[in-house]
Coordinates of C-alpha atoms in Angstrom, one line a residue:
Chain A
M1 CA 0.0 0.0 0.0
Q2 CA 1.3 3.4 -1.0
D3 CA 1.6 6.2 1.5
Y4 CA -1.1 8.2 -0.3
E5 CA -3.4 5.1 -0.3
V6 CA -3.0 4.8 3.4
F7 CA -3.9 8.4 3.8
V8 CA -7.0 8.1 1.5
Q9 CA -8.1 5.0 3.3
Q10 CA -7.9 6.7 6.7
L11 CA -9.7 9.7 5.3
I12 CA -12.6 7.5 4.2
T13 CA -12.7 5.9 7.6
G14 CA -12.5 9.3 9.2
L15 CA -15.3 10.8 7.2
S16 CA -17.5 7.8 7.7
N17 CA -17.1 7.9 11.4
G18 CA -17.3 11.7 11.3
M19 CA -20.7 11.5 9.7
I20 CA -21.9 9.2 12.5
I21 CA -20.5 11.5 15.1
A22 CA -22.1 14.5 13.3
L23 CA -25.5 12.8 13.4
I24 CA -25.2 12.4 17.2
A25 CA -23.8 15.9 17.6
L26 CA -26.9 17.3 15.9
G27 CA -28.9 15.9 18.8
Y28 CA -26.8 17.7 21.4
T29 CA -26.7 20.9 19.5
M30 CA -30.5 21.0 18.8
V31 CA -31.4 20.5 22.4
Y32 CA -28.7 23.0 23.5
G33 CA -30.0 25.5 21.0
I34 CA -33.5 25.4 22.3
I35 CA -33.1 25.1 26.1
E36 CA -29.4 25.6 26.7
L37 CA -29.0 22.1 28.2
I38 CA -26.2 19.7 27.5
N39 CA -28.3 16.6 27.4
F40 CA -25.8 14.2 28.9
A41 CA -28.2 11.3 28.4
H42 CA -28.1 11.7 24.6
G43 CA -25.1 9.4 24.1
D44 CA -26.8 6.8 26.2
V45 CA -30.0 7.1 24.3
F46 CA -27.9 6.4 21.2
M47 CA -26.4 3.3 23.0
L48 CA -29.8 1.9 23.8
G49 CA -30.8 2.4 20.1
A50 CA -27.9 0.1 19.2
F51 CA -29.1 -2.5 21.7
L52 CA -32.6 -2.3 20.3
A53 CA -31.2 -2.8 16.8
L54 CA -29.2 -5.9 17.9
T55 CA -32.3 -7.2 19.6
L56 CA -34.4 -6.8 16.5
L57 CA -31.7 -8.4 14.4
G58 CA -31.6 -11.4 16.8
A59 CA -35.3 -11.7 17.3
F60 CA -36.0 -11.9 13.6
G61 CA -32.9 -13.9 12.7
M62 CA -31.8 -11.4 10.1
E63 CA -28.4 -13.0 9.7
A64 CA -30.1 -15.8 7.8
W65 CA -32.1 -13.6 5.5
S66 CA -31.3 -13.2 1.8
P67 CA -29.4 -10.0 0.7
A68 CA -32.6 -8.3 -0.4
W69 CA -34.3 -9.0 2.9
K70 CA -31.2 -7.9 4.8
F71 CA -31.6 -4.6 3.1
A72 CA -35.2 -4.5 4.4
G73 CA -33.9 -5.5 7.8
V74 CA -31.5 -2.5 7.9
I75 CA -34.5 -0.2 7.1
M76 CA -36.5 -1.9 9.8
M77 CA -33.7 -1.4 12.4
L78 CA -33.2 2.2 11.3
G79 CA -36.9 2.9 11.7
G80 CA -37.3 1.0 14.9
S81 CA -34.3 2.6 16.6
A82 CA -35.2 6.1 15.4
L83 CA -38.7 5.8 16.8
F84 CA -37.4 4.3 20.0
C85 CA -34.7 6.8 20.6
G86 CA -36.9 9.7 19.7
G87 CA -39.6 8.5 22.0
L88 CA -37.1 7.8 24.8
N89 CA -35.5 11.3 24.5
W90 CA -39.0 12.9 24.4
T91 CA -39.9 10.9 27.6
L92 CA -36.7 12.1 29.4
D93 CA -37.7 15.7 28.6
R94 CA -41.3 15.1 29.7
V95 CA -40.3 13.3 33.0
A96 CA -37.0 14.7 34.0
Y97 CA -36.5 18.1 32.4
R98 CA -39.8 19.8 31.8
S99 CA -40.6 20.5 35.4
L100 CA -37.2 22.1 35.7
R101 CA -37.6 24.7 32.9
K102 CA -37.7 27.6 35.4
A103 CA -35.1 26.1 37.7
S104 CA -31.4 26.9 37.4
K105 CA -29.5 25.5 34.5
L106 CA -27.3 23.6 37.0
S107 CA -30.4 21.6 38.3
L108 CA -31.2 20.7 34.7
L109 CA -27.7 19.6 34.0
V110 CA -27.6 17.4 37.2
S111 CA -30.9 15.9 36.1
A112 CA -29.4 15.1 32.7
I113 CA -26.4 13.4 34.3
G114 CA -28.8 11.3 36.4
C115 CA -30.7 10.3 33.2
S116 CA -27.4 9.3 31.7
F117 CA -26.6 6.9 34.5
I118 CA -30.0 5.4 34.4
C119 CA -29.8 4.8 30.7
T120 CA -26.3 3.3 31.0
N121 CA -27.6 0.9 33.6
L122 CA -30.6 0.0 31.4
G123 CA -28.0 -0.9 28.7
L124 CA -26.1 -3.1 31.2
F125 CA -29.3 -4.8 32.1
W126 CA -30.3 -5.2 28.4
G127 CA -27.0 -6.8 27.6
G128 CA -27.7 -9.5 30.2
L129 CA -30.9 -10.7 28.5
P130 CA -30.7 -14.4 27.6
M131 CA -30.6 -14.0 23.8
G132 CA -28.2 -15.5 21.3
V133 CA -27.1 -12.1 20.0
F134 CA -26.0 -11.2 23.5
A135 CA -24.1 -14.4 23.8
G136 CA -26.8 -15.8 26.1
G137 CA -26.5 -12.8 28.4
V138 CA -23.8 -14.5 30.4
S139 CA -21.6 -11.5 30.6
A140 CA -23.8 -8.4 30.6
A141 CA -21.0 -5.9 30.5
A142 CA -19.0 -7.6 27.7
P143 CA -18.9 -5.9 24.3
K144 CA -21.4 -7.5 21.9
D145 CA -20.7 -8.6 18.4
F146 CA -23.0 -6.9 15.9
P147 CA -23.2 -9.2 12.9
Q148 CA -22.0 -7.9 9.6
I149 CA -25.1 -8.0 7.5
T150 CA -24.0 -5.5 4.9
P151 CA -21.8 -7.0 2.1
Q152 CA -18.0 -6.4 2.4
T153 CA -17.0 -6.4 -1.2
N154 CA -14.6 -3.6 -2.3
L155 CA -16.6 -1.4 -4.7
L156 CA -13.3 -0.2 -6.2
G157 CA -12.5 -3.7 -7.5
E158 CA -8.8 -4.6 -7.2
S159 CA -7.7 -1.2 -5.8
A160 CA -5.8 -1.2 -2.6
I161 CA -8.2 1.4 -1.3
R162 CA -11.3 -0.2 0.0
I163 CA -14.8 1.4 -0.2
T164 CA -17.4 -1.1 1.0
Q165 CA -21.2 -1.1 1.1
A166 CA -20.9 -0.1 4.7
D167 CA -19.1 3.1 3.8
V168 CA -21.7 3.9 1.2
M169 CA -24.5 3.1 3.6
V170 CA -23.1 5.6 6.1
F171 CA -23.4 8.4 3.6
F172 CA -26.6 7.3 2.1
V173 CA -28.3 7.4 5.5
T174 CA -26.7 10.4 7.1
I175 CA -26.7 12.9 4.2
P176 CA -30.4 12.8 3.4
L177 CA -31.1 13.0 7.2
M178 CA -29.0 16.1 7.5
I179 CA -30.6 17.7 4.4
G180 CA -34.0 16.8 5.7
L181 CA -33.2 18.4 9.1
V182 CA -32.0 21.6 7.6
L183 CA -35.2 21.8 5.5
L184 CA -37.3 21.1 8.5
V185 CA -35.7 23.7 10.6
N186 CA -35.6 26.4 8.0
R187 CA -38.7 25.8 6.0
S188 CA -41.4 24.1 8.1
R189 CA -43.9 25.5 10.5
L190 CA -42.4 23.4 13.3
G191 CA -38.9 24.5 12.4
R192 CA -40.0 28.2 12.5
A193 CA -41.5 27.6 15.9
M194 CA -38.3 25.8 17.1
R195 CA -36.2 28.8 16.1
A196 CA -38.6 31.2 17.7
V197 CA -38.5 29.3 21.0
A198 CA -34.7 29.1 20.8
Q199 CA -34.5 32.9 20.3
D200 CA -37.0 34.1 22.8
S201 CA -39.3 31.5 24.4
T202 CA -41.5 34.1 26.2
A203 CA -42.1 36.0 23.0
A204 CA -42.9 32.6 21.3
E205 CA -45.4 31.9 24.1
L206 CA -47.0 35.3 23.5
M207 CA -47.4 34.4 19.8
G208 CA -49.4 31.3 20.8
I209 CA -46.6 28.8 20.2
P210 CA -47.0 25.8 22.6
V211 CA -43.5 26.1 23.9
D212 CA -43.4 22.8 25.8
R213 CA -44.7 20.8 22.9
V214 CA -42.1 22.4 20.5
I215 CA -39.3 21.6 23.0
G216 CA -40.7 18.0 23.2
M217 CA -40.6 17.7 19.5
T218 CA -37.0 18.9 19.4
F219 CA -36.0 16.2 21.9
F220 CA -37.9 13.6 19.7
I221 CA -36.1 14.7 16.5
G222 CA -32.7 14.9 18.2
G223 CA -33.2 11.5 19.7
A224 CA -34.4 10.0 16.4
L225 CA -31.2 11.2 14.7
G226 CA -29.3 9.5 17.5
G227 CA -31.3 6.3 16.8
F228 CA -30.4 6.4 13.1
A229 CA -26.8 7.0 14.1
S230 CA -26.8 4.0 16.4
V231 CA -27.8 1.6 13.7
V232 CA -25.3 3.0 11.2
Y233 CA -22.6 2.9 13.9
S234 CA -23.4 -0.7 14.8
L235 CA -23.4 -1.9 11.1
Y236 CA -20.1 0.1 10.5
N237 CA -18.1 -0.8 13.6
N238 CA -19.7 -4.3 14.4
T239 CA -19.2 -4.0 18.1
I240 CA -21.6 -2.4 20.7
G241 CA -21.5 -2.2 24.4
F242 CA -23.2 -0.4 27.3
Q243 CA -20.4 2.1 27.6
M244 CA -20.4 3.1 24.0
G245 CA -22.8 6.0 24.6
Y246 CA -20.3 7.6 26.8
R247 CA -17.4 7.4 24.3
A248 CA -19.5 8.3 21.2
G249 CA -21.3 10.9 23.3
M250 CA -18.1 12.6 24.3
D251 CA -16.9 12.7 20.7
A252 CA -20.2 14.1 19.5
F253 CA -20.3 16.6 22.3
T254 CA -16.8 17.7 21.4
A255 CA -17.8 18.0 17.8
A256 CA -20.8 20.1 18.7
V257 CA -18.7 22.5 20.8
L258 CA -16.0 22.6 18.2
G259 CA -18.5 23.5 15.5
G260 CA -20.3 26.0 17.7
I261 CA -22.9 24.6 19.9
G262 CA -26.4 25.5 18.7
S263 CA -25.3 25.6 15.1
L264 CA -26.4 22.7 12.8
P265 CA -23.7 23.1 10.1
G266 CA -21.3 23.5 13.0
A267 CA -22.2 20.1 14.4
V268 CA -21.6 18.5 11.0
L269 CA -18.3 20.3 10.5
G270 CA -17.2 19.4 14.0
G271 CA -18.2 15.8 13.5
L272 CA -16.2 15.4 10.3
T273 CA -13.2 17.1 11.9
I274 CA -13.3 14.9 15.0
G275 CA -13.8 11.8 12.8
C276 CA -10.8 12.6 10.6
V277 CA -8.6 13.7 13.6
R278 CA -9.3 10.3 15.2
A279 CA -8.5 8.4 12.1
M280 CA -5.3 10.3 11.4
S281 CA -4.1 10.1 15.0
D282 CA -4.8 6.3 15.0
Q283 CA -2.6 5.9 11.9
Y284 CA 0.2 8.4 12.3
L285 CA 0.6 8.7 16.0
E286 CA -0.7 6.0 18.2
S287 CA -4.3 5.1 19.1
R288 CA -3.6 5.6 22.8
W289 CA -2.9 9.3 22.1
T290 CA -6.2 9.8 20.2
N291 CA -8.4 10.6 23.1
T292 CA -5.8 13.0 24.4
I293 CA -5.7 14.8 21.1
V294 CA -9.5 15.0 20.7
F295 CA -10.0 16.4 24.2
G296 CA -7.0 18.6 23.8
I297 CA -8.8 20.2 20.9
L298 CA -11.9 20.6 23.1
V299 CA -9.9 22.4 25.8
L300 CA -8.2 24.7 23.2
I301 CA -11.5 25.6 21.6
L302 CA -13.0 26.4 25.0
I303 CA -10.1 28.6 25.8
F304 CA -9.5 30.4 22.5
R305 CA -12.8 30.3 20.7
P306 CA -15.6 29.3 23.1
S307 CA -18.3 30.1 20.4
G308 CA -16.8 27.4 18.2
L309 CA -15.9 27.5 14.5
L310 CA -19.4 28.4 13.2
G311 CA -21.1 29.6 16.3
S312 CA -22.2 33.2 16.7
T313 CA -19.5 35.2 18.6
R314 CA -22.0 37.3 20.5
R315 CA -24.9 36.2 22.7
E316 CA -28.2 37.8 21.9
K317 CA -30.1 38.3 25.1
V318 CA -32.6 41.0 25.8
Chain B
M1 CA -70.5 47.7 32.0
S2 CA -71.5 44.1 32.2
D3 CA -70.5 43.6 28.6
A4 CA -66.8 43.9 29.4
L5 CA -64.6 42.0 27.0
L6 CA -61.8 41.7 29.6
E7 CA -62.6 41.8 33.3
V8 CA -59.7 41.5 35.8
S9 CA -60.6 41.5 39.4
E10 CA -58.5 41.5 42.6
L11 CA -55.5 40.0 40.7
R12 CA -52.6 39.1 42.9
C13 CA -49.3 37.9 41.4
G14 CA -45.6 37.8 42.2
Y15 CA -42.2 36.4 41.7
G16 CA -41.3 34.0 44.5
Q17 CA -41.9 35.7 47.8
I18 CA -42.3 39.2 46.3
E19 CA -45.8 40.2 45.6
V20 CA -45.9 42.6 42.7
L21 CA -49.7 42.9 42.1
R22 CA -51.7 43.4 45.3
G23 CA -55.2 43.2 43.9
V24 CA -55.5 44.8 40.5
S25 CA -59.0 45.2 39.0
L26 CA -59.8 46.6 35.6
R27 CA -62.3 46.2 32.7
V28 CA -62.0 46.7 29.0
A29 CA -65.2 46.9 27.0
Q30 CA -65.6 45.9 23.4
G31 CA -64.3 48.6 21.0
E32 CA -62.5 50.7 23.7
I33 CA -59.0 51.9 24.0
V34 CA -58.1 51.8 27.7
A35 CA -54.9 53.2 29.1
L36 CA -53.0 51.7 32.0
I37 CA -50.4 54.1 33.2
G38 CA -48.0 54.2 36.1
S39 CA -44.3 54.5 36.9
N40 CA -41.5 52.0 36.5
G41 CA -42.0 48.9 38.6
A42 CA -45.7 49.6 39.4
G43 CA -46.8 46.3 38.0
K44 CA -48.1 47.2 34.5
S45 CA -46.1 44.6 32.6
T46 CA -46.7 42.0 35.3
T47 CA -50.5 42.6 34.9
L48 CA -50.3 41.9 31.1
M49 CA -48.1 38.8 31.6
A50 CA -50.5 37.5 34.2
V51 CA -53.5 38.1 31.9
N52 CA -51.6 36.2 29.2
Q53 CA -51.0 33.4 31.7
V54 CA -47.2 33.6 31.1
I55 CA -47.0 34.3 34.9
K56 CA -49.5 32.3 36.9
P57 CA -51.5 34.5 39.2
M58 CA -51.7 33.7 42.9
A59 CA -55.3 34.9 43.4
G60 CA -58.0 36.8 41.6
S61 CA -60.0 36.3 38.5
I62 CA -59.4 37.1 34.8
R63 CA -62.4 36.7 32.5
F64 CA -62.2 37.2 28.7
A65 CA -65.5 37.2 26.7
G66 CA -67.2 35.7 29.7
E67 CA -64.7 32.8 30.1
S68 CA -62.2 32.4 32.9
L69 CA -58.5 32.4 31.7
I70 CA -57.1 31.1 35.0
G71 CA -55.2 27.9 34.5
L72 CA -55.0 28.0 30.7
R73 CA -51.8 27.7 28.9
A74 CA -50.4 30.9 27.2
D75 CA -51.1 29.5 23.8
E76 CA -54.7 28.8 24.7
V77 CA -55.1 32.5 25.7
V78 CA -53.8 33.6 22.4
Q79 CA -56.1 31.1 20.7
R80 CA -59.1 33.0 22.3
G81 CA -58.0 36.3 20.8
L82 CA -56.2 38.0 23.6
V83 CA -52.7 38.9 22.3
Q84 CA -49.9 41.0 23.7
V85 CA -47.3 43.2 22.0
P86 CA -44.6 42.8 24.7
E87 CA -42.4 45.4 26.3
G88 CA -39.2 45.9 24.4
R89 CA -40.8 44.5 21.2
R90 CA -39.1 41.2 21.4
V91 CA -39.1 40.5 17.7
F92 CA -37.2 37.3 16.6
A93 CA -34.0 39.1 15.7
R94 CA -32.4 36.4 13.7
M95 CA -35.5 35.8 11.5
T96 CA -36.7 37.8 8.6
V97 CA -39.5 40.3 8.9
L98 CA -41.7 38.0 6.9
E99 CA -41.0 35.0 9.1
N100 CA -41.8 37.1 12.2
L101 CA -45.2 38.0 10.6
V102 CA -45.9 34.4 9.6
L103 CA -45.1 33.2 13.2
G104 CA -47.8 35.7 14.4
A105 CA -50.3 33.5 12.6
Y106 CA -49.0 30.3 14.1
L107 CA -52.3 29.1 15.4
R108 CA -54.3 29.8 12.3
N109 CA -55.0 27.5 9.3
D110 CA -57.2 29.8 7.2
H111 CA -54.8 30.6 4.4
D112 CA -57.1 33.1 2.8
G113 CA -57.6 35.0 6.0
I114 CA -53.8 35.0 6.7
A115 CA -53.1 36.4 3.3
T116 CA -55.8 39.1 3.8
D117 CA -54.2 40.1 7.2
M118 CA -50.7 40.1 5.7
H119 CA -52.0 42.7 3.2
R120 CA -53.6 44.7 6.0
V121 CA -50.4 44.7 8.0
N122 CA -48.4 45.8 5.0
D123 CA -50.8 48.5 4.2
L124 CA -50.7 49.8 7.8
F125 CA -46.9 49.7 7.9
P126 CA -45.6 49.8 4.3
V127 CA -42.0 49.6 5.6
L128 CA -42.6 46.0 6.7
K129 CA -43.3 45.1 3.1
E130 CA -40.2 46.8 1.9
R131 CA -38.1 45.0 4.4
Q132 CA -39.7 41.7 4.4
S133 CA -36.6 39.6 3.6
Q134 CA -34.4 41.6 6.0
L135 CA -33.5 40.1 9.4
A136 CA -35.7 41.7 12.1
G137 CA -32.6 42.5 14.3
T138 CA -31.4 44.9 11.6
L139 CA -34.5 47.1 11.8
S140 CA -34.6 50.4 13.8
G141 CA -36.4 50.5 17.1
G142 CA -39.5 52.1 15.6
E143 CA -39.6 49.6 12.7
Q144 CA -39.2 46.7 15.2
Q145 CA -42.2 48.1 17.1
M146 CA -44.2 48.2 13.9
L147 CA -43.2 44.6 13.3
A148 CA -44.1 43.6 16.8
I149 CA -47.6 45.1 16.3
G150 CA -47.9 43.6 12.9
R151 CA -46.9 40.2 14.2
A152 CA -49.5 40.4 16.9
L153 CA -52.2 41.5 14.4
M154 CA -51.4 38.4 12.3
S155 CA -53.1 36.3 15.0
R156 CA -56.3 38.4 14.4
P157 CA -56.8 39.4 18.0
R158 CA -60.0 40.5 19.6
L159 CA -58.2 42.5 22.2
L160 CA -54.6 43.8 21.7
M161 CA -52.6 44.6 24.8
M162 CA -49.6 46.8 24.1
D163 CA -46.8 47.2 26.6
E164 CA -45.0 50.6 26.1
P165 CA -45.1 50.8 22.4
S166 CA -43.5 54.3 22.6
M167 CA -40.5 53.2 24.6
G168 CA -37.1 54.1 23.1
I169 CA -38.5 55.3 19.8
A170 CA -38.0 58.4 17.8
P171 CA -40.8 60.9 18.5
I172 CA -41.9 61.0 14.9
L173 CA -42.4 57.2 14.9
V174 CA -44.3 57.4 18.2
T175 CA -46.8 59.7 16.5
R176 CA -47.0 57.2 13.6
I177 CA -47.6 54.3 16.0
F178 CA -50.2 56.1 18.0
Q179 CA -52.0 56.9 14.7
A180 CA -51.9 53.3 13.8
I181 CA -53.4 52.3 17.2
Q182 CA -56.2 54.8 16.6
Q183 CA -56.8 53.5 13.1
L184 CA -56.9 49.9 14.3
N185 CA -59.4 50.9 17.0
Q186 CA -61.6 52.6 14.5
E187 CA -61.6 49.4 12.5
G188 CA -63.0 47.7 15.5
L189 CA -60.0 46.4 17.5
T190 CA -60.2 46.7 21.3
V191 CA -56.9 47.9 22.8
L192 CA -55.4 47.9 26.3
L193 CA -52.5 50.3 26.2
V194 CA -49.8 50.3 28.8
E195 CA -47.7 53.4 28.8
Q196 CA -45.2 55.5 30.7
N197 CA -46.0 58.2 28.2
A198 CA -49.1 59.1 30.2
R199 CA -50.2 62.1 28.2
G200 CA -50.1 60.3 24.8
A201 CA -51.9 57.3 26.2
L202 CA -54.6 59.4 27.9
K203 CA -55.2 61.4 24.8
L204 CA -55.6 58.3 22.7
S205 CA -57.9 56.4 25.1
S206 CA -61.4 56.7 26.3
R207 CA -60.7 55.5 29.9
G208 CA -57.7 55.1 32.0
Y209 CA -56.3 53.4 35.1
V210 CA -53.4 54.5 37.2
I211 CA -51.4 51.7 38.9
E212 CA -49.1 52.3 41.8
T213 CA -47.1 49.6 43.7
G214 CA -49.4 46.9 42.5
K215 CA -52.8 48.5 43.0
V216 CA -55.1 50.6 40.9
T217 CA -55.3 53.9 42.7
I218 CA -57.1 56.2 40.2
E219 CA -59.5 55.3 37.4
G220 CA -61.9 57.3 35.2
P221 CA -62.5 58.8 31.8
S222 CA -59.3 59.8 30.2
H223 CA -60.2 63.5 29.7
E224 CA -60.9 63.7 33.4
L225 CA -57.6 62.0 34.3
L226 CA -55.8 64.5 32.0
N227 CA -57.1 67.3 34.3
D228 CA -56.7 65.4 37.6
D229 CA -54.2 67.3 39.8
R230 CA -52.6 64.2 41.2
I231 CA -52.0 62.8 37.8
R232 CA -50.8 66.1 36.4
A233 CA -48.3 66.4 39.2
A234 CA -47.0 62.8 39.1
Y235 CA -47.3 61.7 35.5
L236 CA -47.8 64.6 33.2
G237 CA -45.0 66.9 34.6
D238 CA -47.2 70.0 34.8

């Protein structure tokens, strides 16, 4: 393999993982944009989405399905996890956050951390269920293999650089979702209401916008994006575990802050940057330094450009 | 005056332990302009926010068109036609003028009616039509006030409550905005006008209330209030 081929290969890996991180980061940034909460449970909601996908895969025996049916199976997992994660995120808001709207931001944050722990432990419990896909549930905390049900042929034929169906799938799922999200936020009635609540929730209330319902929908959409991401992540990386939400969540949170929290394009840019930095660090430094580099970037951003790459530099408050 | 459109009685309200309203009573009849005047911190804005159910009252009653508003959500109050133009305008600064106006009609589905009202607002304030694709935050204070009024009109209110529409605005635009209020009233809109500009508000209105430290202390026909010695001394600077 030539040097440039290695670089291109790492770039493909980095961009693919970056798109997944971006999709999770969008959930952080949307919720932050509307109620100024870092929803710490978001990464764990993502993790539970992956567990649901594996459960569906096992329960229906998708591994034995024909290629066409496997494709249908992927769609089914995407839909199932998106609805589940969206619903779960909506429920967290309804139960744990809504009554704290007028409380201090710190109370809200502590509540979010609590939700994160609860979800992590639900994942631990889920991994212990006696199912074949969880290796009988003997070791609940152990990482679970997520079967490779997308084909692994190199679409570039004999080239040393590999692009597989899994890489293609990542882009085919994430890009339409991102475009759809931008259209929703900028063009739809709900999107207008979301932006209005984000800018001035009292003024929005006075215009007759049902603020709590709009916030709830924001949690649902952010959670659903996390659900889509969880299936793509699992099919791409083929290992899931109850602590993956923390890892992926930290990457996505860093991406959101790097891009400028509250900014949708910022979250995507941040996600791609973090994905590529990870891939390059794994290749050219050593993978044990990767976390240090990623969080080093977070610290530098917080010190020198707290508003992020694409965030607004001034805060607009009346 | 049993045909009051809005009837507030003995309204008590506060933030935490601090009671801001200590029993406010007022009425607005169909077709009137009623002025609510008072100095800073007297409780004028709190009264409006409580009527809108953005702040939950501690005691008292608020009836609109014969129906109690206590316990409704803020959007349900708007749905009933009781709409506020808030203090400081509070337009959505990072949205276009047009988007702000469209948001005013958030609860409506009658596309023809919305289009008609959009024309009415643009006729009333032609500058909004000229600037429709501009971000609201780039407008001048007076233009933002026009936008805030236009946005509220897009919900087709039965009663419009305006909180200090003259605050921080060039005098020529204050005149323009007061003219617009008068015109809207002549077209049938009922208005509750909160103002520190007591003279302007009393000249425009048929009746007035003076609120001091959370209580209504003086009320009466506006032309009488303009000649009331207490008001002349405290609010008109004579």
